[in-house]
XYZ file of C-alpha atoms in Angstrom:
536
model
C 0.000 0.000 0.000
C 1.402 3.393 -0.663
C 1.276 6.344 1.219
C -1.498 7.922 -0.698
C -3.449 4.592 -0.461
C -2.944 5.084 3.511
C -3.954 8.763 3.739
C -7.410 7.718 2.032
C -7.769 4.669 4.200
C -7.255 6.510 7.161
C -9.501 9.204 6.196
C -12.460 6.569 4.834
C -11.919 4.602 8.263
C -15.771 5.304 9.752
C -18.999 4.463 7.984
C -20.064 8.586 7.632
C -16.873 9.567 6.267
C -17.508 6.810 3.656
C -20.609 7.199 2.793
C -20.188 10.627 2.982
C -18.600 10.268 -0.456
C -21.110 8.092 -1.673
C -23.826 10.312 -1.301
C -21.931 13.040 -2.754
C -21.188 10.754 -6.094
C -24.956 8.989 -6.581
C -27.474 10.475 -7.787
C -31.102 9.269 -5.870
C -32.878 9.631 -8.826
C -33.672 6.282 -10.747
C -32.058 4.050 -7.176
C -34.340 1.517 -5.765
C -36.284 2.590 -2.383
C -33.682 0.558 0.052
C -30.925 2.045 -1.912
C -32.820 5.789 -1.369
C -32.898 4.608 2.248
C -29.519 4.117 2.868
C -28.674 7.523 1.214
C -31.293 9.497 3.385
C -28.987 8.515 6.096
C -25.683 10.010 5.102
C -24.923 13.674 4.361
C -22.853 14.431 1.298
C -19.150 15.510 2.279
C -18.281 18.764 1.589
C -14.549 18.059 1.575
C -14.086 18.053 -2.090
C -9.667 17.010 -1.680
C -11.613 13.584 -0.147
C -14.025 13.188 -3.258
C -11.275 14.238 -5.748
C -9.160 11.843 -4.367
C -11.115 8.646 -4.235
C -12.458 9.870 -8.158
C -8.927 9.669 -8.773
C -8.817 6.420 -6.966
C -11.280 4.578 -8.716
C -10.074 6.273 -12.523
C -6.987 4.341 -11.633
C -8.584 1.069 -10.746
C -8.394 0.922 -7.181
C -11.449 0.814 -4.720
C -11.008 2.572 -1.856
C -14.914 2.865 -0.961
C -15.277 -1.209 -1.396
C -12.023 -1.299 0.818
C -13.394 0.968 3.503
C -16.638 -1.101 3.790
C -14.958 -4.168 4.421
C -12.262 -2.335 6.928
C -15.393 -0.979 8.832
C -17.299 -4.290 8.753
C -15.302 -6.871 9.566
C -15.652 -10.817 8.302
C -18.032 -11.776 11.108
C -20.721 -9.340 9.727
C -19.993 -10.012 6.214
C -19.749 -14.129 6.500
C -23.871 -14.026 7.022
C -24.200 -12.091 3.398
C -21.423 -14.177 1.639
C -19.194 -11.141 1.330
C -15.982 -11.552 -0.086
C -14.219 -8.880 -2.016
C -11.953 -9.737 -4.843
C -8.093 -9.173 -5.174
C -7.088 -7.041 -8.374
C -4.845 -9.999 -9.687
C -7.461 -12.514 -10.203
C -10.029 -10.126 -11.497
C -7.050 -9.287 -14.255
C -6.096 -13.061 -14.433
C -9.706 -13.970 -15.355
C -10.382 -11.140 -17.545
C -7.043 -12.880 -19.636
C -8.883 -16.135 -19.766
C -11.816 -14.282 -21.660
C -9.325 -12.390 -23.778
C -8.245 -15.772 -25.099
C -11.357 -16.967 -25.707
C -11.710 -14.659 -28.816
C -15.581 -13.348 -28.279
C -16.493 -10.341 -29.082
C -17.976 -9.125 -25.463
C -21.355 -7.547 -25.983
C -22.242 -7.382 -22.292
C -21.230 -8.440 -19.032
C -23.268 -9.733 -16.484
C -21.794 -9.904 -12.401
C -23.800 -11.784 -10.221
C -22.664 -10.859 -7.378
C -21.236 -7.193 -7.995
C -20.750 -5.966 -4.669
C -18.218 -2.415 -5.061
C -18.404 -3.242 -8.403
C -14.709 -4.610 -9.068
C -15.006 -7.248 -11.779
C -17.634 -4.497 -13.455
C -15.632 -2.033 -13.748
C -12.755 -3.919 -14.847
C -14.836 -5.491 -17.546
C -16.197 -2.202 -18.903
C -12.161 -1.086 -19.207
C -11.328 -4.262 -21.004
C -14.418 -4.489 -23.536
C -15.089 -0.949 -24.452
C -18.212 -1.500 -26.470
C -19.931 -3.949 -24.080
C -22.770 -2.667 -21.156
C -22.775 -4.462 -18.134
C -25.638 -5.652 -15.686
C -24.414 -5.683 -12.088
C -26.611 -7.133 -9.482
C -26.479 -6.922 -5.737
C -28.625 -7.465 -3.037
C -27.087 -5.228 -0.184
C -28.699 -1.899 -0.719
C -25.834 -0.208 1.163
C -23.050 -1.875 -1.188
C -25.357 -1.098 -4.054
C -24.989 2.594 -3.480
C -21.275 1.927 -3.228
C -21.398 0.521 -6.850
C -23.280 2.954 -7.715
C -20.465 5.716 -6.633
C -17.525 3.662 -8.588
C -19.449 3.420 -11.495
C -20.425 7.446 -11.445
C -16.513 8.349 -10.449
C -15.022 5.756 -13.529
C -17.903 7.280 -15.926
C -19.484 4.094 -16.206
C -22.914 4.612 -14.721
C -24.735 5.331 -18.469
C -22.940 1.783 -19.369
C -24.130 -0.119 -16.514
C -27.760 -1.248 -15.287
C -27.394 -2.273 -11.392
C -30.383 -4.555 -10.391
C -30.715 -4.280 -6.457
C -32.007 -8.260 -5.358
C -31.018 -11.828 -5.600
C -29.337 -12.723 -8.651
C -31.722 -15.873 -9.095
C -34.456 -13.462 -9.662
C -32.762 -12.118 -12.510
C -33.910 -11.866 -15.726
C -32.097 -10.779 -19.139
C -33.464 -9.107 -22.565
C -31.650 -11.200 -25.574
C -28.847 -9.211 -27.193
C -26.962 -10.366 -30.137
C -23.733 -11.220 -29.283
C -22.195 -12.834 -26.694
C -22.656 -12.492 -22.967
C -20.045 -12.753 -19.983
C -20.799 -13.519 -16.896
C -18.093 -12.894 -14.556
C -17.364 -12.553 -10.797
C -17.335 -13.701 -7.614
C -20.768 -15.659 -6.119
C -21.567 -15.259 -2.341
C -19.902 -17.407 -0.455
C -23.175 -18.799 1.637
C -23.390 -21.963 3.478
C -26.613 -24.327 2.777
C -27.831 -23.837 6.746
C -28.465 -19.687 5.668
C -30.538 -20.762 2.537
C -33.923 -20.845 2.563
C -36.196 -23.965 2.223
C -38.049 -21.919 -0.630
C -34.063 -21.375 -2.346
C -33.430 -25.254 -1.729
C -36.662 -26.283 -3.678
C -36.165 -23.699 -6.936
C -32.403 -25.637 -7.005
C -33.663 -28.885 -6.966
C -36.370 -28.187 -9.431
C -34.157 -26.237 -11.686
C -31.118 -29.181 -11.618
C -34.399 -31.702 -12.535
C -35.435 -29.392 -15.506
C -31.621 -29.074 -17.005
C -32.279 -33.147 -16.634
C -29.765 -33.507 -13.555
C -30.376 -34.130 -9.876
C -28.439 -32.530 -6.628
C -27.946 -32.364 -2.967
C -29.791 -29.314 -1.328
C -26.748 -28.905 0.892
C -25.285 -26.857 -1.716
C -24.163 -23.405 -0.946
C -25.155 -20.505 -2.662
C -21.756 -20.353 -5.308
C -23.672 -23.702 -6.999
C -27.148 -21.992 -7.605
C -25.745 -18.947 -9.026
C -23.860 -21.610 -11.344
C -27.046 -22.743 -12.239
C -28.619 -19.372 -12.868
C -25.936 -18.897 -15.049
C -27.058 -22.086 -17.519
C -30.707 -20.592 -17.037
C -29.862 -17.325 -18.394
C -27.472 -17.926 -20.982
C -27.431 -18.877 -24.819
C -25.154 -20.937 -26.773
C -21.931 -19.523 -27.293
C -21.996 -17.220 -24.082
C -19.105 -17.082 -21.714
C -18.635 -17.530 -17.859
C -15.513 -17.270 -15.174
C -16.393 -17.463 -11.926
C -13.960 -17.469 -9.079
C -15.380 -19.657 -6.264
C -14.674 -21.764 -2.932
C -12.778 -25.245 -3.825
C -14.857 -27.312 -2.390
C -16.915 -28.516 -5.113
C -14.453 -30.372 -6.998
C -14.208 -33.245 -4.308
C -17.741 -32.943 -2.242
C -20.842 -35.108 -2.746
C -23.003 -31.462 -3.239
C -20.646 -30.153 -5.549
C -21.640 -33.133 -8.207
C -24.473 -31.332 -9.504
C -22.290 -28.883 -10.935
C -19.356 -31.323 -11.954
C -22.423 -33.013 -13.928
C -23.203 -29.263 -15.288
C -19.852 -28.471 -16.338
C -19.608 -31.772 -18.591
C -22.917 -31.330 -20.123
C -24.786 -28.044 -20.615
C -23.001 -25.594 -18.998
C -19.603 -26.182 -21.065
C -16.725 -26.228 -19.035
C -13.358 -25.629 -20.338
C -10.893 -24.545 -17.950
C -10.487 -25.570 -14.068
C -7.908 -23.583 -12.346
C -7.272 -24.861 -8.685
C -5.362 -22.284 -6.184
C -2.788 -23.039 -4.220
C -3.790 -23.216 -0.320
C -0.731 -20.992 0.156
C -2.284 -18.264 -1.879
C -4.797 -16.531 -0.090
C -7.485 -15.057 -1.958
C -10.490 -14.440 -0.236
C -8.644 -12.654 1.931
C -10.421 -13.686 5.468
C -12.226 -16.474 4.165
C -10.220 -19.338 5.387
C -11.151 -21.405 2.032
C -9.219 -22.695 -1.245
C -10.089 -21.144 -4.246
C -11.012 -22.574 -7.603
C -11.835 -20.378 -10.689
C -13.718 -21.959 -13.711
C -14.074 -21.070 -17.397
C -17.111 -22.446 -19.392
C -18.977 -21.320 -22.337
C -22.729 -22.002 -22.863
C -23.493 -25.806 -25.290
C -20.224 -25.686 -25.834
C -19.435 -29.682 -26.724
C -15.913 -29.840 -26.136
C -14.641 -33.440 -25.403
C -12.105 -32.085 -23.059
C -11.756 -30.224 -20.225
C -8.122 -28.670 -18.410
C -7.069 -28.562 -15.430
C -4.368 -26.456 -13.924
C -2.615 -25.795 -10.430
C -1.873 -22.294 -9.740
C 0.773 -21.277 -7.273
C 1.374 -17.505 -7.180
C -0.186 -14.202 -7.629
C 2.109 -13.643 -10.902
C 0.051 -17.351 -12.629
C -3.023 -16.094 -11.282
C -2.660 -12.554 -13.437
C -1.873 -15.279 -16.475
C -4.009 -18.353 -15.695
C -2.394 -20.372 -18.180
C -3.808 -23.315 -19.582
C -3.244 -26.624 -17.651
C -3.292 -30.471 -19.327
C -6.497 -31.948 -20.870
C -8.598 -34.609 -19.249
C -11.349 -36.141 -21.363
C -15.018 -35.444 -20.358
C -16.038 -39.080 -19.883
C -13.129 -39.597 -17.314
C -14.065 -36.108 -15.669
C -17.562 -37.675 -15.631
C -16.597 -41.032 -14.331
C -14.035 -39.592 -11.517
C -15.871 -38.442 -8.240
C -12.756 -36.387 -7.238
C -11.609 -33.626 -9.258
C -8.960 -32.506 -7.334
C -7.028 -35.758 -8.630
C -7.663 -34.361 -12.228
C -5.734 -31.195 -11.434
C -2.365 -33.414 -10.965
C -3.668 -35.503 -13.938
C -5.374 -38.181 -12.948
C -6.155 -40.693 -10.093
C -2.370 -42.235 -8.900
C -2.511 -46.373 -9.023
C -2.645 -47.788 -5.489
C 0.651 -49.098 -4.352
C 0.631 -52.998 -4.356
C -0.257 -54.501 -1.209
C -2.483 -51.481 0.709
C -5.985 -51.290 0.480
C -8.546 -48.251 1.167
C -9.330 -47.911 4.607
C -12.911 -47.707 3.209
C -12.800 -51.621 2.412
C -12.609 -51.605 6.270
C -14.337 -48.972 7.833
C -17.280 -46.894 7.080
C -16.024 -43.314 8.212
C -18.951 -41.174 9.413
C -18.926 -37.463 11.180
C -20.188 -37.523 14.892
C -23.592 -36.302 15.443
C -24.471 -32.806 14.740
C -26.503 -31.342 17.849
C -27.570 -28.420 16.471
C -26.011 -25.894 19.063
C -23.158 -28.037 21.316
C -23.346 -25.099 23.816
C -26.454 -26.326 25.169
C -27.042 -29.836 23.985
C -22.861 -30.379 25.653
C -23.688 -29.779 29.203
C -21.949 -27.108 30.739
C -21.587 -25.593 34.364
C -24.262 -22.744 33.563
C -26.876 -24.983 32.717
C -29.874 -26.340 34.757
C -29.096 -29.770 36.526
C -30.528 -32.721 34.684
C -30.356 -36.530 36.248
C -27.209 -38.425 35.790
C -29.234 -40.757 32.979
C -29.884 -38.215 30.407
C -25.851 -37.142 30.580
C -24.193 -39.326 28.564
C -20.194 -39.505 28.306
C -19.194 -37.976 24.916
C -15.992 -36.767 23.084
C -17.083 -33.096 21.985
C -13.629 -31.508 21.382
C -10.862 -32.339 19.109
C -8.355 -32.363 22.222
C -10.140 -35.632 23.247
C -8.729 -37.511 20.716
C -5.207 -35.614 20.286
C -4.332 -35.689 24.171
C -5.141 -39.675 24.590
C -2.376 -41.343 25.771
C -0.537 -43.761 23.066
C -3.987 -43.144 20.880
C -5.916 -44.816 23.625
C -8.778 -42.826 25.446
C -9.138 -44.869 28.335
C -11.841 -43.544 30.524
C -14.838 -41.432 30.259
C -14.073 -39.722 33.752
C -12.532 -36.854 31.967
C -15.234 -36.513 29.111
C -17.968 -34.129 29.433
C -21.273 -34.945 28.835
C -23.900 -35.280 25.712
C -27.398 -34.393 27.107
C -29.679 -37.386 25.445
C -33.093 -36.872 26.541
C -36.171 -39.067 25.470
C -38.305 -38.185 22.968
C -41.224 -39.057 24.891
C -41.483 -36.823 28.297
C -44.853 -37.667 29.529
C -43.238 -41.315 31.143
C -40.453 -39.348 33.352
C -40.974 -39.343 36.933
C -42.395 -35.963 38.276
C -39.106 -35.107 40.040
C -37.477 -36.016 36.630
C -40.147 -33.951 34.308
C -39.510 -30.794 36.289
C -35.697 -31.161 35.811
C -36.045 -31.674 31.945
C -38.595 -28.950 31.631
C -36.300 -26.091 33.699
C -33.141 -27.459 31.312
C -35.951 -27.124 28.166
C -36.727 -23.551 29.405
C -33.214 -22.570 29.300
C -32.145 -24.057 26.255
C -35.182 -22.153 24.111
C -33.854 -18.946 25.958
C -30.422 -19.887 23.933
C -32.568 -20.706 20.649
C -31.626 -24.236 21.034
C -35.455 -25.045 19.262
C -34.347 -22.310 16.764
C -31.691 -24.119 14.730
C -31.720 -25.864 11.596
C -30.790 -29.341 12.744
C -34.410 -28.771 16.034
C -36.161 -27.589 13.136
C -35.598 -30.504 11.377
C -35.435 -33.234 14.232
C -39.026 -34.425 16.241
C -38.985 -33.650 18.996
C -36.370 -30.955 18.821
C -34.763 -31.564 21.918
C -34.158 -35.623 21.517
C -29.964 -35.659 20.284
C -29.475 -39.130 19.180
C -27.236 -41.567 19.679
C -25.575 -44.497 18.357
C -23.118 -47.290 18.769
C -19.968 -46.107 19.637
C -17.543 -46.277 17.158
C -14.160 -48.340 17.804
C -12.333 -45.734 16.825
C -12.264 -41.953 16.045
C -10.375 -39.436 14.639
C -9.878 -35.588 14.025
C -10.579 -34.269 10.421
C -10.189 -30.525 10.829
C -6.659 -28.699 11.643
C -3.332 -27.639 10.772
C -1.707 -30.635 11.684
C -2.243 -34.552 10.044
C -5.561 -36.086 11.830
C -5.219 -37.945 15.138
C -6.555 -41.039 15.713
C -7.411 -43.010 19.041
C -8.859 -46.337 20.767
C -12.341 -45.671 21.624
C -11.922 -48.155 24.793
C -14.303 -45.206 26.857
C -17.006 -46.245 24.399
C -17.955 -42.334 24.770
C -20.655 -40.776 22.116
C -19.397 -38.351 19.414
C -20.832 -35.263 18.039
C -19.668 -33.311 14.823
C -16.008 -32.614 16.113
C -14.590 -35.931 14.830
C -15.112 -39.087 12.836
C -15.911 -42.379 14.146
C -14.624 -45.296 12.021
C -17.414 -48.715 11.847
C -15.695 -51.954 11.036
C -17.706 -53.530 8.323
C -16.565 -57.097 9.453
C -15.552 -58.219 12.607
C -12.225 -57.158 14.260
C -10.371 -57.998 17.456
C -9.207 -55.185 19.365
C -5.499 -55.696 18.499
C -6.053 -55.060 14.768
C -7.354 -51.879 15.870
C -4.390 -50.823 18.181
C -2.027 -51.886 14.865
C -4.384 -49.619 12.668
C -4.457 -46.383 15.093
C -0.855 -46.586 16.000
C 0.085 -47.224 11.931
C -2.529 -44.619 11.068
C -1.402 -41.868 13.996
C 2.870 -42.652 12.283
C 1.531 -42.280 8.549
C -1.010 -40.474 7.833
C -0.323 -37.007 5.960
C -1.775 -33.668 5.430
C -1.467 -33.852 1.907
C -3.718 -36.725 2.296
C -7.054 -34.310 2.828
C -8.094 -31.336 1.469
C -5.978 -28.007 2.341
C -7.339 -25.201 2.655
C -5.998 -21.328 2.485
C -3.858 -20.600 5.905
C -2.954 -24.270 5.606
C -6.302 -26.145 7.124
C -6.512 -29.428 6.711
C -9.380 -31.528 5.869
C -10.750 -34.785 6.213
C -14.295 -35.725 4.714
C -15.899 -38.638 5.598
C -14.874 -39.845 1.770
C -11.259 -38.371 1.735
C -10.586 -40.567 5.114
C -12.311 -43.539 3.672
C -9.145 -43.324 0.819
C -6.689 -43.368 3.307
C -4.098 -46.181 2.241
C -3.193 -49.068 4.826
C -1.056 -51.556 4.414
C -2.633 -54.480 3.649
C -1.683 -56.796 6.682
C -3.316 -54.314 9.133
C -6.842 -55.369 7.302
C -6.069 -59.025 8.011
């Protein structure tokens, strides 16, 4: 950052001072009535060296308003809305890959605009084209708004204030880009209503999907709903899908229909959603196309990321027939060594039970008192499993407890009843019925249980995973995995797995993430490679 790009900071570092410049740059006629709203609240500034200097700013590509937004409202209160702002290298790196795609760019369409970065960089780079920006944040819309007005783009541009799956687009001739950045929004913060239109829409394109998909995937899907045939697309999105179950909806998208062509997969080590602790993946496809090919490429700096050169070609039907596309980045699924076998041909790997809100259904000194019979010895922190002596957790003395209550309350004991119903009392007072999981469970405040598994392990960290002896037989919620034999074991194959396992097993082995967090899905672990002898 230079020194001038620190003098503007500092002076853009509260919300009025910021949108004290907005208001001065956008005009309220022809805004929406949120975006009016937000602007009745902010004064103009009358410091005109400030506006000049942020005009000046944005002329010369930077974005000091988007910058101050996300300096003032840090990535807790953006996560919610999916907020993540784009660095200036991958916008240029993407804008390269549609360069070399040899269209001639009639308009551009960003889905999820926010300041308006990859907008305004596509208006510089296709002079002729218009753009159609959508956002649904009224106060970032205003924001856009005030880069487009101080680059001269706002007669060029048509922002659309709501959800980009709303959208709708007049036909043009010529071809359309869509390009940018999709919220980054977990399935638990999408509506039921959101869930159904994806699952109807993946039916009508002739496909089917998981409705655990976050929000980057429906936008995806927007995308084949609102394009034509030769169109263009590059979004830059979480990882993730390459390798997950949900994320098959769109690998079965980009082989058929939506037209993939080029998979570039970031390097963990190359951070760029900034504060979003996630891997990044940025995909080129182009509407029908019926390529019999798609490439894949691993990028490792900022200077491949301004180039995103082309990486080797994998045929469609393997890309179709391999559930893993992160192998297809290094070219291909490596041959298992002689001798090992998957630890899946052993053990069914499944995550420990999701509660729905561990600070109330793990019992805790604040809570009410419930009877000794409906606290149930559990591991609920990672710690559990990477403190156990020689990968052994012994006893359940030092576990805490899983609160397991019946489903049916009528049958307790009145001393009992009034217990449960004081803990019930408290636990709506922390929203505990309020969740998605107590929405979605009857009753909502009956946690299951299951058979302990033999053993469990950590899949989340910056370290390999840990693995340990179950001999505690304790319950497990969503911090670990437990691992099911599928045929009968003694105990000392197990204590030969977990000690091999604990010596042996990599990071490399899961999925990294950005910051270097590691990992494990239920699937990944179930690939783990064991030496054949310990399955004997």
């Amino acid at each position: 950052m230079t020194t001038s790009d620190r003098r503007l900071a500092y002076r853009l570092d509260t919300m009025s001072a910021a949108m004290g410049v907005v208001a001065a740059l956008v005009s309220k006629r022809g805004v929406t009535a949120p975006e009016r709203a937000v602007l009745d609240g902010y004064k103009p500034t009358k410091d005109k060296a400030l506006l000049a200097a942020v005009v000046a700013a944005v002329q010369a590509g930077e974005d000091p308003l988007g910058k101050a937004y996300c300096d003032i409202n840090g990535p807790e209160a953006r996560r919610g809305r999916g907020q993540t702002f784009t660095p200036d290298f991958v916008i240029e790196g993407m804008l390269t890959w549609v360069r070399r795609q040899r269209k001639s760019i009639v308009r551009l369409v960003d889905p999820g605009a926010g300041s308006g970065r990859f907008t305004l960089a596509g208006l510089r780079a296709f002079p002729k084209a218009e753009a159609v920006a959508a956002e649904m944040d009224p106060v970032v819309a205003v924001i856009l708004r005030a880069n487009l007005a101080a680059a001269g783009f706002t007669d060029r541009t048509e922002v659309r204030v709501g959800d980009f799956r709303d959208l709708e687009l007049q036909a043009v001739k010529g071809t359309t880009l869509f390009i940018g950045n999709p919220p980054y929004v977990r399935h638990h913060d999408i509506g039921g209503a959101w869930k159904e239109w994806y699952s109807r829409t993946l039916r009508r394109f002739g496909h089917e999907g998981s409705q655990l998909a976050g929000l980057h995937l429906h936008f995806f899907l927007k995308t084949l709903e609102l394009g034509n045939p030769g169109d263009l697309g590059c979004y830059v999105t979480a990882a993730e899908w390459l390798d997950v179950k949900y994320g098959q909806a769109l690998r079965q998208l980009l082989t058929n229909g939506l037209g993939g062509k080029d998979v570039f997969v970031v390097d963990p080590e190359v951070q760029i959603f900034g504060d979003a602790l996630v891997s990044a993946a940025i995909t080129g496809f182009s509407h029908g196309s019926t390529r019999k090919e798609l490439r894949f490429a691993e990028v490792g700096s900022e200077a491949q990321l301004r180039k995103l050169t082309a990486g080797a070609p994998i045929g469609v039907a393997a890309a179709k027939a391999e559930p893993k596309w992160s192998f297809l980045v290094k070219g291909g699924r490596a041959a298992k060594p002689e001798g090992y076998v998957e630890l899946g041909e052993m053990f069914k790997v499944s995550r420990g039970q999701v509660t729905g809100l561990n600070r109330v259904w793990v019992a805790s000194p604040g809570a009410p008192e419930l009877p000794s019979r409906f606290l149930v010895p559990a591991i609920t922190d990672s710690t559990d499993i990477t403190r156990a002596m020689r990968g052994v957790i012994e006893s359940s003395k030092e576990l805490r407890r899983l609160v397991c209550l019946p489903r049916n309350l009528q049958e307790l004991p009145r001393a009992e009843r009034d217990a449960v119903d004081r803990f019930l009392e408290w636990a709506r007072r922390q929203g505990a019925h309020e969740t998605y999981i107590a929405r979605h469970r009857n009753p909502w405040w009956s946690v299951s249980t299951k058979e302990p598994a033999p053993i469990v392990m950590t899949y989340m960290g910056r370290r390999p995973p840990a693995f340990a002896l179950n001999k505690a037989n304790a319950q497990l919620i969503n911090v670990a995995h437990g691992l099911y034999p599928r045929r009968d074991l003694d105990e000392s194959h197990f204590g030969r797995l977990v000690a091999w396992l604990n010596e042996n097993v990599q990071q490399a082995d899961g999925r990294v993430y950005a910051g270097g967090l590691t990992k494990f899905e239920p699937s990944e672990a179930m690939r783990i490679l064991v030496p054949g002898e310990l399955a004997l």
